[in-house]
PDB file of C-alpha atoms in Angstrom:
ATOM      1  CA  MET A  13       3.928  21.922   5.128  1.00 53.00           C
ATOM      2  CA  LYS A  14       1.186  23.995   3.474  1.00 51.00           C
ATOM      3  CA  LEU A  15       3.860  25.977   1.629  1.00 50.00           C
ATOM      4  CA  LEU A  16       5.340  22.760   0.259  1.00 52.00           C
ATOM      5  CA  SER A  17       1.915  21.584  -0.861  1.00 55.00           C
ATOM      6  CA  ALA A  18       1.338  24.890  -2.661  1.00 59.00           C
ATOM      7  CA  LEU A  19       4.682  24.554  -4.467  1.00 57.00           C
ATOM      8  CA  GLU A  20       4.142  20.931  -5.438  1.00 56.00           C
ATOM      9  CA  LYS A  21       1.933  21.374  -8.523  1.00 63.00           C
ATOM     10  CA  PRO A  22       3.871  24.297 -10.087  1.00 67.00           C
ATOM     11  CA  PHE A  23       7.156  22.468  -9.679  1.00 57.00           C
ATOM     12  CA  TYR A  24       5.860  19.208 -11.088  1.00 55.00           C
ATOM     13  CA  ALA A  25       4.370  21.055 -14.074  1.00 63.00           C
ATOM     14  CA  SER A  26       7.666  22.805 -14.822  1.00 63.00           C
ATOM     15  CA  VAL A  27       9.703  19.600 -15.007  1.00 57.00           C
ATOM     16  CA  ASN A  28       7.105  17.324 -16.626  1.00 60.00           C
ATOM     17  CA  PRO A  29       8.658  17.409 -20.144  1.00 63.00           C
ATOM     18  CA  LEU A  30      12.072  16.290 -18.866  1.00 59.00           C
ATOM     19  CA  VAL A  31      10.605  13.621 -16.617  1.00 55.00           C
ATOM     20  CA  GLU A  32       8.425  12.206 -19.380  1.00 59.00           C
ATOM     21  CA  ARG A  33      11.575  11.635 -21.449  1.00 61.00           C
ATOM     22  CA  LEU A  34      13.214   9.916 -18.472  1.00 56.00           C
ATOM     23  CA  ILE A  35      10.211   7.623 -18.051  1.00 55.00           C
ATOM     24  CA  ARG A  36      10.314   6.675 -21.736  1.00 55.00           C
ATOM     25  CA  ALA A  37      14.015   5.941 -21.334  1.00 52.00           C
ATOM     26  CA  GLY A  38      13.194   3.540 -18.490  1.00 52.00           C
ATOM     27  CA  VAL A  39      15.385   5.188 -15.843  1.00 58.00           C
ATOM     28  CA  ARG A  40      12.702   6.127 -13.290  1.00 58.00           C
ATOM     29  CA  THR A  41      13.600   3.455 -10.769  1.00 61.00           C
ATOM     30  CA  GLY A  42      17.297   4.306 -10.669  1.00 77.00           C
ATOM     31  CA  LEU A  43      16.889   8.039 -10.164  1.00 84.00           C
ATOM     32  CA  VAL A  44      16.329   7.907  -6.426  1.00 86.00           C
ATOM     33  CA  LEU A  45      19.226   5.495  -5.909  1.00 90.00           C
ATOM     34  CA  VAL A  46      21.563   7.728  -7.903  1.00 92.00           C
ATOM     35  CA  SER A  47      20.253  10.611  -5.810  1.00 94.00           C
ATOM     36  CA  ALA A  48      21.213   8.760  -2.627  1.00 95.00           C
ATOM     37  CA  LEU A  49      24.665   8.105  -4.054  1.00 96.00           C
ATOM     38  CA  ALA A  50      25.057  11.793  -4.908  1.00 97.00           C
ATOM     39  CA  TYR A  51      24.138  12.750  -1.351  1.00 97.00           C
ATOM     40  CA  GLY A  52      26.619  10.234   0.006  1.00 96.00           C
ATOM     41  CA  LEU A  53      29.421  11.660  -2.133  1.00 96.00           C
ATOM     42  CA  GLY A  54      28.651  15.178  -0.959  1.00 95.00           C
ATOM     43  CA  HIS A  55      26.954  16.421  -4.146  1.00 96.00           C
ATOM     44  CA  VAL A  56      23.968  17.689  -2.212  1.00 97.00           C
ATOM     45  CA  ARG A  57      22.490  19.937  -4.896  1.00 96.00           C
ATOM     46  CA  THR A  58      22.701  17.164  -7.487  1.00 96.00           C
ATOM     47  CA  GLY A  59      21.158  14.744  -5.015  1.00 96.00           C
ATOM     48  CA  GLY A  60      18.283  17.155  -4.425  1.00 95.00           C
ATOM     49  CA  LEU A  61      17.633  17.595  -8.135  1.00 93.00           C
ATOM     50  CA  LEU A  62      17.634  13.855  -8.794  1.00 92.00           C
ATOM     51  CA  LEU A  63      15.360  13.271  -5.808  1.00 92.00           C
ATOM     52  CA  LEU A  64      12.857  15.785  -7.150  1.00 90.00           C
ATOM     53  CA  LEU A  65      12.978  14.245 -10.612  1.00 86.00           C
ATOM     54  CA  SER A  66      12.423  10.775  -9.175  1.00 85.00           C
ATOM     55  CA  GLY A  67       9.350  11.996  -7.331  1.00 80.00           C
ATOM     56  CA  VAL A  68       7.869  13.598 -10.434  1.00 76.00           C
ATOM     57  CA  ALA A  69       8.666  10.527 -12.516  1.00 74.00           C
ATOM     58  CA  ASP A  70       6.927   8.318  -9.983  1.00 72.00           C
ATOM     59  CA  THR A  71       3.844  10.538 -10.057  1.00 67.00           C
ATOM     60  CA  LEU A  72       3.629  10.664 -13.854  1.00 64.00           C
ATOM     61  CA  ASP A  73       4.286   6.954 -14.217  1.00 60.00           C
ATOM     62  CA  GLY A  74       1.451   6.222 -11.801  1.00 54.00           C
ATOM     63  CA  GLN A  75      -0.919   8.563 -13.614  1.00 51.00           C
ATOM     64  CA  VAL A  76      -0.123   6.894 -16.948  1.00 45.00           C
ATOM     65  CA  ALA A  77      -0.687   3.441 -15.461  1.00 46.00           C
ATOM     66  CA  ARG A  78      -3.983   4.403 -13.834  1.00 47.00           C
ATOM     67  CA  GLY A  79      -5.195   6.252 -16.922  1.00 43.00           C
ATOM     68  CA  GLY A  80      -4.461   3.244 -19.096  1.00 42.00           C
ATOM     69  CA  ALA A  81      -5.986   0.789 -16.604  1.00 44.00           C
ATOM     70  CA  MET A  82      -2.619  -0.915 -16.282  1.00 48.00           C
ATOM     71  CA  VAL A  83      -2.502  -1.013 -12.470  1.00 60.00           C
ATOM     72  CA  THR A  84      -2.034  -4.543 -11.113  1.00 73.00           C
ATOM     73  CA  LYS A  85      -1.757  -5.833  -7.570  1.00 77.00           C
ATOM     74  CA  PHE A  86       1.833  -6.899  -8.104  1.00 78.00           C
ATOM     75  CA  GLY A  87       2.629  -3.587  -9.800  1.00 71.00           C
ATOM     76  CA  ALA A  88       1.290  -1.668  -6.802  1.00 75.00           C
ATOM     77  CA  PHE A  89       3.246  -3.903  -4.433  1.00 80.00           C
ATOM     78  CA  TYR A  90       6.423  -3.595  -6.512  1.00 75.00           C
ATOM     79  CA  ASP A  91       6.270   0.185  -6.813  1.00 77.00           C
ATOM     80  CA  SER A  92       5.437   0.682  -3.157  1.00 81.00           C
ATOM     81  CA  THR A  93       8.360  -1.525  -2.142  1.00 84.00           C
ATOM     82  CA  LEU A  94      10.718   0.480  -4.360  1.00 82.00           C
ATOM     83  CA  ASP A  95       9.402   3.674  -2.777  1.00 83.00           C
ATOM     84  CA  ARG A  96      10.396   2.363   0.656  1.00 89.00           C
ATOM     85  CA  VAL A  97      13.844   1.422  -0.667  1.00 89.00           C
ATOM     86  CA  GLY A  98      14.182   4.938  -2.028  1.00 87.00           C
ATOM     87  CA  ASP A  99      13.137   6.528   1.271  1.00 88.00           C
ATOM     88  CA  GLY A 100      15.708   4.539   3.198  1.00 93.00           C
ATOM     89  CA  ALA A 101      18.470   4.957   0.621  1.00 94.00           C
ATOM     90  CA  THR A 102      18.097   8.741   0.590  1.00 95.00           C
ATOM     91  CA  PHE A 103      18.688   9.130   4.308  1.00 96.00           C
ATOM     92  CA  ILE A 104      21.425   6.484   4.278  1.00 96.00           C
ATOM     93  CA  GLY A 105      23.216   8.561   1.643  1.00 97.00           C
ATOM     94  CA  ILE A 106      22.807  11.731   3.678  1.00 97.00           C
ATOM     95  CA  GLY A 107      23.986   9.949   6.825  1.00 96.00           C
ATOM     96  CA  ALA A 108      27.082   8.644   5.039  1.00 96.00           C
ATOM     97  CA  PHE A 109      27.922  12.168   3.913  1.00 97.00           C
ATOM     98  CA  LEU A 110      27.467  13.651   7.384  1.00 96.00           C
ATOM     99  CA  LEU A 111      29.623  10.927   8.968  1.00 95.00           C
ATOM    100  CA  THR A 112      32.506  11.194   6.505  1.00 94.00           C
ATOM    101  CA  ALA A 113      32.600  14.823   5.324  1.00 94.00           C
ATOM    102  CA  PRO A 114      35.155  17.116   6.959  1.00 92.00           C
ATOM    103  CA  ASP A 115      34.076  20.000   9.184  1.00 90.00           C
ATOM    104  CA  VAL A 116      30.534  18.831   9.930  1.00 93.00           C
ATOM    105  CA  ALA A 117      29.056  20.749  12.835  1.00 92.00           C
ATOM    106  CA  TYR A 118      26.973  18.164  14.694  1.00 94.00           C
ATOM    107  CA  ARG A 119      28.092  14.864  13.238  1.00 94.00           C
ATOM    108  CA  VAL A 120      26.689  12.316  15.713  1.00 94.00           C
ATOM    109  CA  PRO A 121      23.309  14.019  16.381  1.00 95.00           C
ATOM    110  CA  ALA A 122      22.852  14.441  12.628  1.00 95.00           C
ATOM    111  CA  ALA A 123      23.546  10.751  12.009  1.00 95.00           C
ATOM    112  CA  ILE A 124      21.008   9.828  14.690  1.00 96.00           C
ATOM    113  CA  ALA A 125      18.479  12.164  13.045  1.00 97.00           C
ATOM    114  CA  CYS A 126      19.017  10.277   9.767  1.00 97.00           C
ATOM    115  CA  MET A 127      18.295   6.989  11.543  1.00 97.00           C
ATOM    116  CA  VAL A 128      15.108   8.417  13.044  1.00 97.00           C
ATOM    117  CA  ALA A 129      14.111   9.772   9.635  1.00 96.00           C
ATOM    118  CA  ILE A 130      14.551   6.333   8.040  1.00 96.00           C
ATOM    119  CA  LEU A 131      12.471   4.557  10.672  1.00 96.00           C
ATOM    120  CA  SER A 132       9.738   7.177  10.882  1.00 96.00           C
ATOM    121  CA  SER A 133       9.354   7.528   7.091  1.00 93.00           C
ATOM    122  CA  LEU A 134       8.919   3.766   6.784  1.00 93.00           C
ATOM    123  CA  LEU A 135       6.391   3.775   9.626  1.00 95.00           C
ATOM    124  CA  VAL A 136       4.409   6.575   7.974  1.00 94.00           C
ATOM    125  CA  SER A 137       3.898   4.450   4.874  1.00 91.00           C
ATOM    126  CA  TYR A 138       3.362   1.232   6.808  1.00 92.00           C
ATOM    127  CA  ALA A 139       0.690   2.841   8.993  1.00 94.00           C
ATOM    128  CA  ARG A 140      -1.274   3.905   5.920  1.00 92.00           C
ATOM    129  CA  ALA A 141      -0.938   0.548   4.152  1.00 90.00           C
ATOM    130  CA  ARG A 142      -1.888  -1.400   7.271  1.00 92.00           C
ATOM    131  CA  ALA A 143      -4.869   0.838   7.981  1.00 93.00           C
ATOM    132  CA  GLU A 144      -6.089   0.536   4.394  1.00 90.00           C
ATOM    133  CA  GLY A 145      -5.685  -3.216   4.682  1.00 88.00           C
ATOM    134  CA  LEU A 146      -8.192  -2.993   7.532  1.00 89.00           C
ATOM    135  CA  GLY A 147     -10.610  -1.005   5.405  1.00 90.00           C
ATOM    136  CA  LEU A 148      -9.681   2.472   6.680  1.00 91.00           C
ATOM    137  CA  GLU A 149      -8.581   5.396   4.549  1.00 88.00           C
ATOM    138  CA  CYS A 150      -5.603   6.820   6.416  1.00 90.00           C
ATOM    139  CA  LYS A 151      -4.179   9.858   4.636  1.00 89.00           C
ATOM    140  CA  VAL A 152      -3.856  12.104   7.669  1.00 92.00           C
ATOM    141  CA  GLY A 153      -0.568  13.658   8.738  1.00 91.00           C
ATOM    142  CA  ILE A 154       1.653  16.655   8.089  1.00 91.00           C
ATOM    143  CA  ALA A 155       4.459  14.817   6.268  1.00 88.00           C
ATOM    144  CA  GLN A 156       3.348  12.393   3.600  1.00 85.00           C
ATOM    145  CA  ARG A 157       5.852  11.169   1.051  1.00 85.00           C
ATOM    146  CA  ALA A 158       5.250  13.992  -1.420  1.00 83.00           C
ATOM    147  CA  GLU A 159       6.010  16.619   1.212  1.00 85.00           C
ATOM    148  CA  ARG A 160       9.141  14.800   2.324  1.00 90.00           C
ATOM    149  CA  ILE A 161      10.501  14.520  -1.216  1.00 90.00           C
ATOM    150  CA  LEU A 162       9.641  18.095  -2.143  1.00 89.00           C
ATOM    151  CA  GLY A 163      10.992  19.549   1.103  1.00 91.00           C
ATOM    152  CA  LEU A 164      14.266  17.641   1.096  1.00 94.00           C
ATOM    153  CA  GLY A 165      14.850  17.874  -2.650  1.00 93.00           C
ATOM    154  CA  LEU A 166      13.957  21.537  -3.073  1.00 92.00           C
ATOM    155  CA  PHE A 167      15.987  22.852  -0.135  1.00 94.00           C
ATOM    156  CA  SER A 168      18.934  20.642  -1.080  1.00 96.00           C
ATOM    157  CA  LEU A 169      18.846  21.977  -4.623  1.00 94.00           C
ATOM    158  CA  LEU A 170      18.515  25.628  -3.638  1.00 94.00           C
ATOM    159  CA  VAL A 171      20.742  25.789  -0.550  1.00 94.00           C
ATOM    160  CA  GLY A 172      22.976  22.723  -0.619  1.00 95.00           C
ATOM    161  CA  ALA A 173      24.405  21.446   2.648  1.00 96.00           C
ATOM    162  CA  GLY A 174      25.106  24.930   3.976  1.00 94.00           C
ATOM    163  CA  PRO A 175      28.069  26.018   6.135  1.00 95.00           C
ATOM    164  CA  ARG A 176      29.471  22.981   7.954  1.00 95.00           C
ATOM    165  CA  ALA A 177      26.393  21.080   6.664  1.00 96.00           C
ATOM    166  CA  VAL A 178      24.192  22.809   9.239  1.00 96.00           C
ATOM    167  CA  VAL A 179      21.353  23.511   6.775  1.00 95.00           C
ATOM    168  CA  LEU A 180      21.178  19.868   5.719  1.00 96.00           C
ATOM    169  CA  GLU A 181      21.306  18.721   9.352  1.00 97.00           C
ATOM    170  CA  ILE A 182      18.432  21.014  10.315  1.00 96.00           C
ATOM    171  CA  LEU A 183      16.414  19.857   7.317  1.00 96.00           C
ATOM    172  CA  VAL A 184      16.878  16.186   8.197  1.00 97.00           C
ATOM    173  CA  ALA A 185      15.969  16.855  11.834  1.00 97.00           C
ATOM    174  CA  LEU A 186      12.787  18.690  10.798  1.00 96.00           C
ATOM    175  CA  LEU A 187      11.768  15.913   8.404  1.00 96.00           C
ATOM    176  CA  ALA A 188      12.428  13.282  11.064  1.00 96.00           C
ATOM    177  CA  ALA A 189      10.312  15.196  13.584  1.00 96.00           C
ATOM    178  CA  ALA A 190       7.514  15.771  11.062  1.00 95.00           C
ATOM    179  CA  SER A 191       7.482  12.070  10.161  1.00 95.00           C
ATOM    180  CA  VAL A 192       7.294  11.068  13.833  1.00 96.00           C
ATOM    181  CA  ILE A 193       4.357  13.441  14.289  1.00 96.00           C
ATOM    182  CA  THR A 194       2.673  11.936  11.232  1.00 96.00           C
ATOM    183  CA  VAL A 195       3.059   8.426  12.632  1.00 96.00           C
ATOM    184  CA  ILE A 196       1.419   9.571  15.864  1.00 96.00           C
ATOM    185  CA  GLN A 197      -1.390  11.311  13.954  1.00 96.00           C
ATOM    186  CA  ARG A 198      -2.130   8.154  11.988  1.00 95.00           C
ATOM    187  CA  PHE A 199      -1.995   5.991  15.092  1.00 95.00           C
ATOM    188  CA  VAL A 200      -4.485   8.278  16.850  1.00 95.00           C
ATOM    189  CA  TYR A 201      -6.718   8.383  13.768  1.00 95.00           C
ATOM    190  CA  VAL A 202      -6.894   4.587  13.507  1.00 94.00           C
ATOM    191  CA  PHE A 203      -7.422   4.274  17.266  1.00 93.00           C
ATOM    192  CA  ARG A 204     -10.389   6.633  17.079  1.00 91.00           C
ATOM    193  CA  THR A 205     -12.025   5.276  13.924  1.00 91.00           C
ATOM    194  CA  ALA A 206     -11.133   1.575  13.691  1.00 85.00           C
ATOM    195  CA  ASP A 207     -14.183   0.251  15.514  1.00 77.00           C
ATOM    196  CA  SER A 208     -16.579   3.175  15.328  1.00 71.00           C
ATOM    197  CA  GLY A 209     -19.558   3.805  13.059  1.00 56.00           C
ATOM    198  CA  ASP A 210     -19.090   3.455   9.316  1.00 51.00           C
ATOM    199  CA  GLU A 211     -15.346   2.919   9.684  1.00 48.00           C
ATOM    200  CA  ALA A 212     -15.786  -0.333  11.627  1.00 48.00           C
ATOM    201  CA  VAL A 213     -13.686  -3.107  10.148  1.00 47.00           C
ATOM    202  CA  ARG A 214     -15.533  -6.053   8.665  1.00 49.00           C
ATOM    203  CA  PRO A 215     -13.945  -9.494   9.301  1.00 44.00           C
ATOM    204  CA  ARG A 216     -13.448 -10.270   5.617  1.00 42.00           C
ATOM    205  CA  GLU A 217     -11.654  -6.934   5.151  1.00 45.00           C
ATOM    206  CA  VAL A 218      -9.225  -7.835   7.912  1.00 44.00           C
ATOM    207  CA  GLU A 219      -8.327 -11.037   6.122  1.00 40.00           C
ATOM    208  CA  ARG A 220      -7.983  -9.448   2.692  1.00 41.00           C
ATOM    209  CA  PRO A 221      -4.381  -8.842   1.568  1.00 43.00           C
ATOM    210  CA  ALA A 222      -3.394  -5.211   1.521  1.00 41.00           C
ATOM    211  CA  LEU A 223      -1.390  -5.390  -1.713  1.00 38.00           C
ATOM    212  CA  ASP A 224      -4.059  -3.595  -3.720  1.00 44.00           C
ATOM    213  CA  THR A 225      -4.241  -0.773  -1.160  1.00 42.00           C
ATOM    214  CA  LEU A 226      -0.574   0.213  -1.201  1.00 40.00           C
ATOM    215  CA  ALA A 227      -0.272   3.775  -2.503  1.00 42.00           C
ATOM    216  CA  LYS A 228       1.469   4.548  -5.786  1.00 45.00           C
ATOM    217  CA  GLY A 229       3.890   7.346  -6.421  1.00 47.00           C
ATOM    218  CA  PRO A 230       5.183  10.171  -4.236  1.00 45.00           C
ATOM    219  CA  THR A 231       1.760  10.824  -2.850  1.00 48.00           C
ATOM    220  CA  SER A 232       1.967   7.456  -1.091  1.00 57.00           C
ATOM    221  CA  GLY A 233       3.107   7.471   2.484  1.00 65.00           C
TER     222      GLY A 233
END
C-alpha cells in the first residue's frame, strides 16, 4: 500500500482542474454511484475513472469546506454516510458484473470476495468512527478508504477486467483481504489503548455523540 500512497498526491494534483469543475456543477455525490453502475454494466475502465474522480472530488470538497469553516456536524454525518453508500455500491456493481458477464473464470468465489469486501470496508470505517467516539484516534491500518479507492480505480482504469475478468477478481480479493487485516489492526489498537495511560476514555467522552468525529472525504475509513 506504500506505492498507492506515493501515487495518491500526484494523481490527485493531475485531475484537480477537472474535479473542481465537477464540484461546481454539483455532481460530486453521483459520481460514485454512476461508477458502480458502469462496473455493473461491464464498463470497468469507465467505472475506475469515475471512482477516481469521485474520490478526488470528495477530497477537494472537504478541503474547501474545512478551509471556509463550513464543516457542520450534520454535514460530516451526511458525507460520511454517503461514503459508506459509495463503498457498498462499488462492490455491488462489481459483483453484479462478475455474476452476469459471460466467460468469468471464478464466478462464485469472486462474488463472495465482493461480499467480504463490502462488509470489511464498512467495518473499517465503523471501527474508526466508533473509536473516535470513545476519544481515541484510530487511523491505523493498511487499507484506509483512500488506498481502496486509488487501488481499485487506478488498476481498473489501466488494466480493465483482464482476461476472463481474472485481474478484477484478484484485485477485489486483495482489497477484501487488506480491509479484513485493517479491521483486525484497528481492533487490536483499540484493545491495547482504550483503557491505558493518556488514551483512557473519560465517561463524558463515551456519552458524546460521534457525529463530529466521522471522517470526511476519501481519507476517511
